[in-house]
GROMACS .gro file of C-alpha atoms in nm:
model
  385
    1MET     CA    1  -3.010  -1.812   3.371
    2THR     CA    2  -2.659  -1.786   3.585
    3HIS     CA    3  -2.371  -2.004   3.468
    4PHE     CA    4  -2.032  -1.975   3.637
    5ASN     CA    5  -1.720  -2.190   3.750
    6HIS     CA    6  -1.566  -2.149   4.122
    7TYR     CA    7  -1.288  -2.351   4.236
    8GLN     CA    8  -1.142  -2.326   4.571
    9PRO     CA    9  -0.920  -2.662   4.665
   10THR     CA   10  -0.697  -2.547   4.960
   11LYS     CA   11  -0.797  -2.694   5.273
   12LEU     CA   12  -0.822  -2.418   5.559
   13SER     CA   13  -0.769  -2.401   5.925
   14PHE     CA   14  -0.851  -2.049   6.038
   15GLY     CA   15  -0.791  -1.919   6.404
   16PRO     CA   16  -0.602  -1.802   6.649
   17GLY     CA   17  -0.373  -2.073   6.760
   18ASN     CA   18  -0.440  -2.277   6.507
   19VAL     CA   19  -0.075  -2.297   6.383
   20ASN     CA   20   0.007  -2.527   6.682
   21GLN     CA   21  -0.150  -2.807   6.402
   22ILE     CA   22   0.141  -2.746   6.203
   23GLY     CA   23   0.344  -3.060   6.304
   24GLN     CA   24   0.034  -3.302   6.267
   25MET     CA   25  -0.034  -3.138   5.920
   26VAL     CA   26   0.293  -3.145   5.755
   27ALA     CA   27   0.340  -3.507   5.915
   28GLN     CA   28   0.041  -3.627   5.669
   29TYR     CA   29   0.233  -3.551   5.376
   30GLY     CA   30   0.584  -3.597   5.428
   31ARG     CA   31   0.905  -3.612   5.701
   32ARG     CA   32   1.175  -3.407   5.522
   33CYS     CA   33   1.016  -3.028   5.494
   34LEU     CA   34   1.178  -2.752   5.291
   35VAL     CA   35   1.029  -2.455   5.477
   36VAL     CA   36   1.046  -2.126   5.248
   37SER     CA   37   1.095  -1.768   5.404
   38GLU     CA   38   1.239  -1.442   5.394
   39PRO     CA   39   1.527  -1.383   5.624
   40ILE     CA   40   1.386  -1.399   5.997
   41PHE     CA   41   1.407  -1.097   6.154
   42ASP     CA   42   1.374  -1.035   6.571
   43ALA     CA   43   1.010  -0.943   6.592
   44VAL     CA   44   0.899  -1.281   6.383
   45LYS     CA   45   1.160  -1.491   6.542
   46PRO     CA   46   0.970  -1.667   6.814
   47ALA     CA   47   0.674  -1.750   6.550
   48TYR     CA   48   0.959  -1.962   6.388
   49GLU     CA   49   1.090  -2.094   6.677
   50ARG     CA   50   0.741  -2.231   6.758
   51ILE     CA   51   0.652  -2.361   6.402
   52PHE     CA   52   0.990  -2.541   6.418
   53SER     CA   53   0.966  -2.693   6.754
   54LEU     CA   54   0.601  -2.802   6.648
   55LEU     CA   55   0.743  -2.991   6.352
   56ALA     CA   56   1.045  -3.127   6.543
   57GLU     CA   57   0.789  -3.281   6.784
   58GLN     CA   58   0.663  -3.499   6.490
   59GLN     CA   59   1.003  -3.561   6.385
   60ILE     CA   60   0.991  -3.402   6.065
   61GLU     CA   61   1.344  -3.300   5.925
   62VAL     CA   62   1.336  -2.952   5.814
   63THR     CA   63   1.550  -2.740   5.576
   64HIS     CA   64   1.490  -2.390   5.591
   65PHE     CA   65   1.553  -2.178   5.281
   66ASP     CA   66   1.529  -1.806   5.419
   67GLY     CA   67   1.679  -1.652   5.090
   68VAL     CA   68   1.317  -1.519   4.947
   69VAL     CA   69   1.311  -1.141   4.894
   70PRO     CA   70   1.051  -0.908   4.774
   71ASN     CA   71   0.959  -0.916   4.405
   72PRO     CA   72   1.113  -1.259   4.387
   73PRO     CA   73   1.333  -1.322   4.089
   74THR     CA   74   1.366  -1.650   3.909
   75THR     CA   75   1.700  -1.670   4.061
   76VAL     CA   76   1.576  -1.715   4.433
   77VAL     CA   77   1.321  -1.977   4.274
   78GLU     CA   78   1.615  -2.157   4.143
   79LEU     CA   79   1.821  -2.134   4.453
   80GLY     CA   80   1.527  -2.255   4.687
   81ARG     CA   81   1.465  -2.529   4.431
   82GLN     CA   82   1.847  -2.654   4.470
   83VAL     CA   83   1.843  -2.661   4.858
   84GLY     CA   84   1.515  -2.857   4.842
   85VAL     CA   85   1.655  -3.107   4.634
   86ALA     CA   86   1.973  -3.140   4.767
   87ALA     CA   87   1.798  -3.233   5.120
   88GLY     CA   88   1.557  -3.472   4.947
   89CYS     CA   89   1.266  -3.296   5.065
   90ASP     CA   90   0.918  -3.433   5.016
   91VAL     CA   91   0.702  -3.152   5.159
   92VAL     CA   92   0.735  -2.763   5.114
   93LEU     CA   93   0.592  -2.517   5.360
   94ALA     CA   94   0.554  -2.147   5.309
   95ILE     CA   95   0.567  -1.892   5.611
   96GLY     CA   96   0.543  -1.539   5.539
   97GLY     CA   97   0.367  -1.273   5.257
   98GLY     CA   98   0.295  -1.301   4.905
   99SER     CA   99   0.665  -1.318   4.844
  100SER     CA  100   0.714  -1.640   5.028
  101ILE     CA  101   0.430  -1.825   4.918
  102ASP     CA  102   0.460  -1.728   4.569
  103THR     CA  103   0.799  -1.861   4.548
  104ALA     CA  104   0.725  -2.168   4.713
  105LYS     CA  105   0.461  -2.266   4.467
  106ILE     CA  106   0.720  -2.294   4.204
  107ILE     CA  107   0.963  -2.451   4.387
  108ALA     CA  108   0.703  -2.710   4.473
  109ALA     CA  109   0.622  -2.717   4.121
  110THR     CA  110   0.969  -2.766   3.992
  111MET     CA  111   1.171  -2.975   4.242
  112ASN     CA  112   1.117  -3.287   4.028
  113VAL     CA  113   1.243  -3.121   3.710
  114GLU     CA  114   1.622  -3.133   3.600
  115THR     CA  115   1.619  -2.801   3.488
  116ILE     CA  116   1.378  -2.514   3.500
  117ASP     CA  117   1.295  -2.368   3.142
  118TRP     CA  118   1.157  -2.011   3.203
  119ALA     CA  119   1.062  -1.919   2.868
  120HIS     CA  120   0.849  -2.265   2.866
  121TRP     CA  121   0.687  -2.148   3.203
  122PHE     CA  122   0.596  -1.785   3.099
  123ALA     CA  123   0.467  -1.875   2.766
  124ASN     CA  124   0.258  -2.174   2.885
  125TYR     CA  125   0.107  -2.096   3.229
  126ASP     CA  126   0.015  -1.759   3.182
  127SER     CA  127  -0.335  -1.719   3.208
  128PRO     CA  128  -0.558  -1.762   3.487
  129PHE     CA  129  -0.861  -1.946   3.298
  130GLY     CA  130  -0.894  -2.156   2.995
  131ASP     CA  131  -0.721  -2.459   2.897
  132VAL     CA  132  -0.495  -2.583   3.137
  133LYS     CA  133  -0.133  -2.731   3.018
  134ALA     CA  134   0.028  -2.988   3.208
  135LEU     CA  135   0.328  -2.912   3.420
  136PRO     CA  136   0.665  -3.065   3.347
  137ALA     CA  137   0.676  -3.288   3.644
  138PRO     CA  138   0.457  -3.377   3.959
  139THR     CA  139   0.460  -3.102   4.225
  140MET     CA  140   0.556  -3.153   4.601
  141PRO     CA  141   0.305  -3.123   4.858
  142LEU     CA  142   0.231  -2.748   4.956
  143ILE     CA  143   0.156  -2.566   5.286
  144ALA     CA  144   0.115  -2.254   5.314
  145ILE     CA  145   0.123  -2.008   5.672
  146PRO     CA  146   0.059  -1.639   5.563
  147THR     CA  147   0.187  -1.405   5.796
  148THR     CA  148  -0.006  -1.099   5.670
  149SER     CA  149  -0.351  -1.037   5.572
  150GLY     CA  150  -0.344  -0.929   5.182
  151THR     CA  151  -0.198  -1.108   4.886
  152GLY     CA  152  -0.463  -1.386   4.935
  153SER     CA  153  -0.195  -1.630   4.789
  154GLN     CA  154  -0.279  -1.907   5.032
  155VAL     CA  155  -0.600  -1.986   4.828
  156THR     CA  156  -0.503  -1.862   4.483
  157HIS     CA  157  -0.335  -2.051   4.166
  158ALA     CA  158  -0.135  -1.765   4.100
  159ALA     CA  159   0.259  -1.694   4.172
  160VAL     CA  160   0.434  -1.376   4.085
  161ILE     CA  161   0.771  -1.393   3.957
  162THR     CA  162   1.036  -1.143   3.827
  163ASP     CA  163   1.161  -1.244   3.497
  164LEU     CA  164   1.540  -1.112   3.495
  165GLU     CA  165   1.541  -1.161   3.125
  166SER     CA  166   1.299  -0.892   3.083
  167HIS     CA  167   1.318  -0.699   3.378
  168SER     CA  168   0.923  -0.760   3.451
  169LYS     CA  169   0.704  -0.917   3.698
  170LEU     CA  170   0.511  -1.194   3.564
  171THR     CA  171   0.218  -1.410   3.717
  172LEU     CA  172   0.198  -1.817   3.659
  173PHE     CA  173  -0.101  -1.969   3.715
  174HIS     CA  174  -0.164  -2.357   3.727
  175PRO     CA  175  -0.424  -2.538   3.964
  176GLU     CA  176  -0.160  -2.722   4.102
  177PHE     CA  177  -0.007  -2.413   4.248
  178TYR     CA  178  -0.312  -2.403   4.499
  179PRO     CA  179  -0.150  -2.512   4.856
  180CYS     CA  180  -0.303  -2.851   4.972
  181GLU     CA  181  -0.381  -2.709   5.319
  182ALA     CA  182  -0.328  -2.323   5.487
  183ILE     CA  183  -0.308  -2.223   5.854
  184ILE     CA  184  -0.423  -1.876   5.863
  185ASP     CA  185  -0.365  -1.772   6.202
  186PRO     CA  186  -0.411  -1.436   6.300
  187GLU     CA  187  -0.202  -1.466   6.616
  188LEU     CA  188   0.110  -1.464   6.345
  189MET     CA  189   0.013  -1.097   6.219
  190LEU     CA  190   0.016  -0.927   6.558
  191THR     CA  191   0.352  -0.791   6.509
  192LEU     CA  192   0.299  -0.667   6.146
  193PRO     CA  193   0.404  -0.329   6.143
  194PRO     CA  194   0.120  -0.041   6.075
  195ARG     CA  195   0.297   0.048   5.692
  196MET     CA  196   0.283  -0.318   5.588
  197THR     CA  197  -0.037  -0.379   5.760
  198ALA     CA  198  -0.175  -0.092   5.544
  199MET     CA  199  -0.039  -0.184   5.209
  200THR     CA  200  -0.143  -0.548   5.254
  201GLY     CA  201  -0.480  -0.484   5.362
  202PHE     CA  202  -0.516  -0.257   5.061
  203ASP     CA  203  -0.418  -0.558   4.858
  204ALA     CA  204  -0.696  -0.765   4.993
  205PHE     CA  205  -0.944  -0.474   4.921
  206SER     CA  206  -0.782  -0.479   4.556
  207HIS     CA  207  -0.850  -0.860   4.501
  208ALA     CA  208  -1.215  -0.793   4.590
  209PHE     CA  209  -1.289  -0.498   4.412
  210GLU     CA  210  -1.118  -0.613   4.105
  211SER     CA  211  -1.323  -0.956   4.128
  212TYR     CA  212  -1.640  -0.784   4.187
  213THR     CA  213  -1.594  -0.549   3.907
  214GLY     CA  214  -1.442  -0.786   3.652
  215THR     CA  215  -1.579  -0.995   3.378
  216LYS     CA  216  -1.626  -1.339   3.545
  217PRO     CA  217  -1.903  -1.228   3.810
  218SER     CA  218  -2.080  -1.494   3.966
  219PRO     CA  219  -2.319  -1.482   4.322
  220LEU     CA  220  -2.033  -1.662   4.512
  221VAL     CA  221  -1.764  -1.435   4.391
  222ASP     CA  222  -2.012  -1.093   4.462
  223SER     CA  223  -2.127  -1.226   4.782
  224LEU     CA  224  -1.722  -1.279   4.908
  225ALA     CA  225  -1.601  -1.002   4.723
  226LEU     CA  226  -1.868  -0.758   4.908
  227GLU     CA  227  -1.759  -0.914   5.229
  228ALA     CA  228  -1.411  -0.860   5.177
  229MET     CA  229  -1.419  -0.507   5.098
  230LYS     CA  230  -1.670  -0.417   5.390
  231LEU     CA  231  -1.403  -0.630   5.642
  232VAL     CA  232  -1.101  -0.419   5.508
  233VAL     CA  233  -1.312  -0.038   5.494
  234GLU     CA  234  -1.449  -0.093   5.848
  235ASN     CA  235  -1.134  -0.269   6.044
  236LEU     CA  236  -0.799  -0.152   5.864
  237PRO     CA  237  -0.753   0.208   5.985
  238HIS     CA  238  -0.812   0.063   6.328
  239VAL     CA  239  -0.572  -0.207   6.285
  240VAL     CA  240  -0.325   0.025   6.150
  241ALA     CA  241  -0.337   0.279   6.435
  242ASN     CA  242  -0.332  -0.065   6.704
  243GLY     CA  243  -0.178  -0.353   6.548
  244SER     CA  244  -0.226  -0.568   6.886
  245ASP     CA  245  -0.601  -0.564   6.819
  246LEU     CA  246  -0.649  -0.945   6.782
  247GLU     CA  247  -1.020  -0.949   6.647
  248GLY     CA  248  -0.942  -0.680   6.398
  249ARG     CA  249  -0.641  -0.878   6.286
  250CYS     CA  250  -0.923  -1.197   6.261
  251ARG     CA  251  -1.155  -0.965   6.039
  252LEU     CA  252  -0.838  -0.843   5.816
  253ALA     CA  253  -0.735  -1.229   5.775
  254THR     CA  254  -1.121  -1.299   5.717
  255ALA     CA  255  -1.090  -1.046   5.439
  256ASP     CA  256  -0.761  -1.158   5.290
  257THR     CA  257  -0.897  -1.527   5.237
  258LEU     CA  258  -1.225  -1.404   5.089
  259GLY     CA  259  -1.052  -1.153   4.835
  260GLY     CA  260  -0.800  -1.422   4.728
  261ILE     CA  261  -1.079  -1.682   4.692
  262SER     CA  262  -1.248  -1.394   4.476
  263LEU     CA  263  -0.945  -1.292   4.294
  264ALA     CA  264  -0.899  -1.689   4.216
  265ASN     CA  265  -1.234  -1.717   4.064
  266GLY     CA  266  -1.306  -1.366   3.908
  267GLY     CA  267  -0.987  -1.279   3.801
  268ALA     CA  268  -0.770  -0.953   3.814
  269GLY     CA  269  -0.875  -0.615   3.661
  270ALA     CA  270  -0.630  -0.309   3.512
  271PRO     CA  271  -0.471  -0.199   3.877
  272HIS     CA  272  -0.267  -0.513   3.912
  273PRO     CA  273  -0.083  -0.542   3.562
  274LEU     CA  274  -0.050  -0.170   3.625
  275GLY     CA  275   0.123  -0.243   4.008
  276GLU     CA  276   0.308  -0.528   3.847
  277ILE     CA  277   0.473  -0.297   3.595
  278LEU     CA  278   0.531  -0.022   3.825
  279GLY     CA  279   0.696  -0.271   4.099
  280SER     CA  280   0.920  -0.385   3.833
  281SER     CA  281   1.316  -0.252   3.813
  282LYS     CA  282   1.180   0.046   3.695
  283THR     CA  283   1.049   0.195   4.071
  284ASN     CA  284   1.069  -0.146   4.288
  285LEU     CA  285   0.801  -0.019   4.483
  286PRO     CA  286   0.616  -0.263   4.717
  287HIS     CA  287   0.290  -0.445   4.551
  288GLY     CA  288   0.039  -0.294   4.794
  289LEU     CA  289   0.172   0.051   4.738
  290THR     CA  290   0.201   0.022   4.357
  291LEU     CA  291  -0.193  -0.047   4.367
  292ALA     CA  292  -0.259   0.254   4.601
  293VAL     CA  293  -0.112   0.492   4.412
  294VAL     CA  294  -0.306   0.397   4.088
  295TYR     CA  295  -0.618   0.343   4.253
  296PRO     CA  296  -0.797   0.671   4.277
  297ALA     CA  297  -0.707   0.750   3.893
  298TYR     CA  298  -0.825   0.376   3.760
  299VAL     CA  299  -1.171   0.454   3.950
  300GLN     CA  300  -1.224   0.808   3.828
  301LEU     CA  301  -1.183   0.676   3.475
  302GLN     CA  302  -1.350   0.379   3.494
  303TRP     CA  303  -1.670   0.390   3.715
  304ARG     CA  304  -1.876   0.500   3.403
  305LYS     CA  305  -1.850   0.156   3.279
  306GLN     CA  306  -2.032  -0.030   3.557
  307PRO     CA  307  -2.177   0.272   3.744
  308GLU     CA  308  -2.395   0.021   3.952
  309ARG     CA  309  -2.143  -0.184   4.102
  310TYR     CA  310  -1.885   0.137   4.190
  311ALA     CA  311  -2.178   0.266   4.350
  312LYS     CA  312  -2.236  -0.068   4.586
  313VAL     CA  313  -1.862  -0.041   4.634
  314ALA     CA  314  -1.901   0.355   4.756
  315GLU     CA  315  -2.205   0.307   4.995
  316LEU     CA  316  -1.921   0.072   5.192
  317PHE     CA  317  -1.711   0.420   5.230
  318GLY     CA  318  -2.061   0.565   5.343
  319ALA     CA  319  -2.184   0.765   5.006
  320VAL     CA  320  -2.546   0.884   4.942
  321GLY     CA  321  -2.717   1.016   4.652
  322SER     CA  322  -2.800   0.854   4.328
  323THR     CA  323  -2.600   0.537   4.170
  324GLU     CA  324  -2.419   0.809   3.965
  325GLU     CA  325  -2.331   1.037   4.201
  326LYS     CA  326  -2.204   0.751   4.445
  327ALA     CA  327  -2.014   0.576   4.191
  328GLN     CA  328  -1.840   0.900   4.088
  329SER     CA  329  -1.758   0.982   4.452
  330LEU     CA  330  -1.560   0.654   4.473
  331ALA     CA  331  -1.226   0.786   4.361
  332GLN     CA  332  -1.227   1.070   4.632
  333HIS     CA  333  -1.350   0.842   4.891
  334MET     CA  334  -1.052   0.625   4.794
  335VAL     CA  335  -0.812   0.913   4.838
  336THR     CA  336  -0.982   0.975   5.202
  337PHE     CA  337  -0.943   0.578   5.283
  338LEU     CA  338  -0.592   0.581   5.171
  339GLN     CA  339  -0.485   0.903   5.383
  340GLN     CA  340  -0.643   0.750   5.686
  341ILE     CA  341  -0.425   0.437   5.651
  342GLY     CA  342  -0.143   0.662   5.553
  343LEU     CA  343  -0.072   0.542   5.202
  344GLU     CA  344   0.014   0.777   4.955
  345HIS     CA  345  -0.231   0.836   4.662
  346ASN     CA  346  -0.052   0.937   4.341
  347LEU     CA  347   0.301   0.816   4.161
  348THR     CA  348   0.426   1.158   4.265
  349GLN     CA  349   0.380   1.117   4.618
  350VAL     CA  350   0.641   0.805   4.597
  351GLY     CA  351   0.866   0.955   4.322
  352VAL     CA  352   0.771   0.857   4.036
  353THR     CA  353   0.815   1.153   3.740
  354GLU     CA  354   0.681   1.204   3.425
  355GLU     CA  355   1.009   1.057   3.276
  356ASP     CA  356   0.966   0.739   3.469
  357VAL     CA  357   0.615   0.725   3.338
  358ALA     CA  358   0.746   0.754   2.967
  359ALA     CA  359   0.951   0.510   3.014
  360LEU     CA  360   0.694   0.256   3.169
  361GLU     CA  361   0.460   0.334   2.893
  362PRO     CA  362   0.577   0.116   2.624
  363ALA     CA  363   0.510  -0.206   2.862
  364PHE     CA  364   0.106  -0.118   2.826
  365CYS     CA  365   0.103  -0.276   2.476
  366PHE     CA  366  -0.189  -0.524   2.558
  367ASN     CA  367  -0.535  -0.487   2.582
  368LEU     CA  368  -0.765  -0.624   2.892
  369PRO     CA  369  -1.120  -0.697   2.875
  370LEU     CA  370  -1.255  -0.392   3.050
  371THR     CA  371  -0.924  -0.165   3.017
  372SER     CA  372  -0.736  -0.080   2.701
  373GLY     CA  373  -0.351  -0.038   2.666
  374ASP     CA  374  -0.403   0.319   2.616
  375GLU     CA  375  -0.665   0.355   2.883
  376MET     CA  376  -0.394   0.200   3.103
  377LYS     CA  377  -0.132   0.457   2.972
  378THR     CA  378  -0.386   0.735   3.050
  379ILE     CA  379  -0.470   0.598   3.393
  380LEU     CA  380  -0.075   0.597   3.465
  381ARG     CA  381  -0.035   0.969   3.373
  382ALA     CA  382  -0.323   1.091   3.536
  383SER     CA  383  -0.200   0.885   3.841
  384LEU     CA  384   0.104   1.166   3.887
  385ALA     CA  385  -0.126   1.384   4.045
   0.00000   0.00000   0.00000
């Protein structure tokens, strides 16, 4: 008999032009809105002006915190929270990629506390599943508008924050981190540069892959994850080459959302902690790139544990032959795909040295259900070539 749990509370509005709903949507939750984003650059300025105009039409007072940075540290969360509290904001709107949405999640969850005890947060909200501990105070309503197709953060209960005490990227989890609503408008993604399109698209693939080959399979996770991977494989190369393809952007945004829902219910595998440790202050590589450079070695060293599932994924790339032949070929298909979308596929290509790897290895002092700490060290070393 099959037993599984599945949870997805975020209300979704999907489609080109759907950002026009943002004024009415925010008005359902509050009148003083804290907008959380990275600094606005010229290519996306019209989109932000459009959103601010739509909020103004509903007489919503906007306070804009645009201090989000990649791999957001605790200090950025603190600063954004202080801006929102000082302005008396009662609703939070995240606009951007995973860094903006993750930052906004923790801001929304801490605006009603006097101070943030980071040691308590990292010690008590570090598990994606199992017992859920109450947050210190009620959260503010959060709405998300993703502008990339990759992180899936608009449909997850996870927030990746860099702990400056330990100089490491850590993931916080809580059901109340799910945004109340999200608008997924592929028109907002048309200006995303090719390399960022490639990195975020591969991130979406990794969410689906790790959910599909994880320890919490279910009919829902399997179907969502396989469809997400199929959409990425079939559409990402073309959209990297032609970013103005709106239909392709729609398909990648669908893959991102399906991959995020899969991740929230199936969980991540070893590549994500590998990537998060690589993306710490040791190398400071972008998240999607850290995944790309470890995935071929990871797949090559892990396929024997789940040959049927690895073979099924390899078929999406056109693999043929026996189950074992298809599963074994997946790593090379992955390398070819990464080359096709213009991403590096090993650590040496992004400037990570043997000395860097030796310095990172002590961080892998933990075991995951399917991959031990020693195996992760082996994968890291194998990723050099």
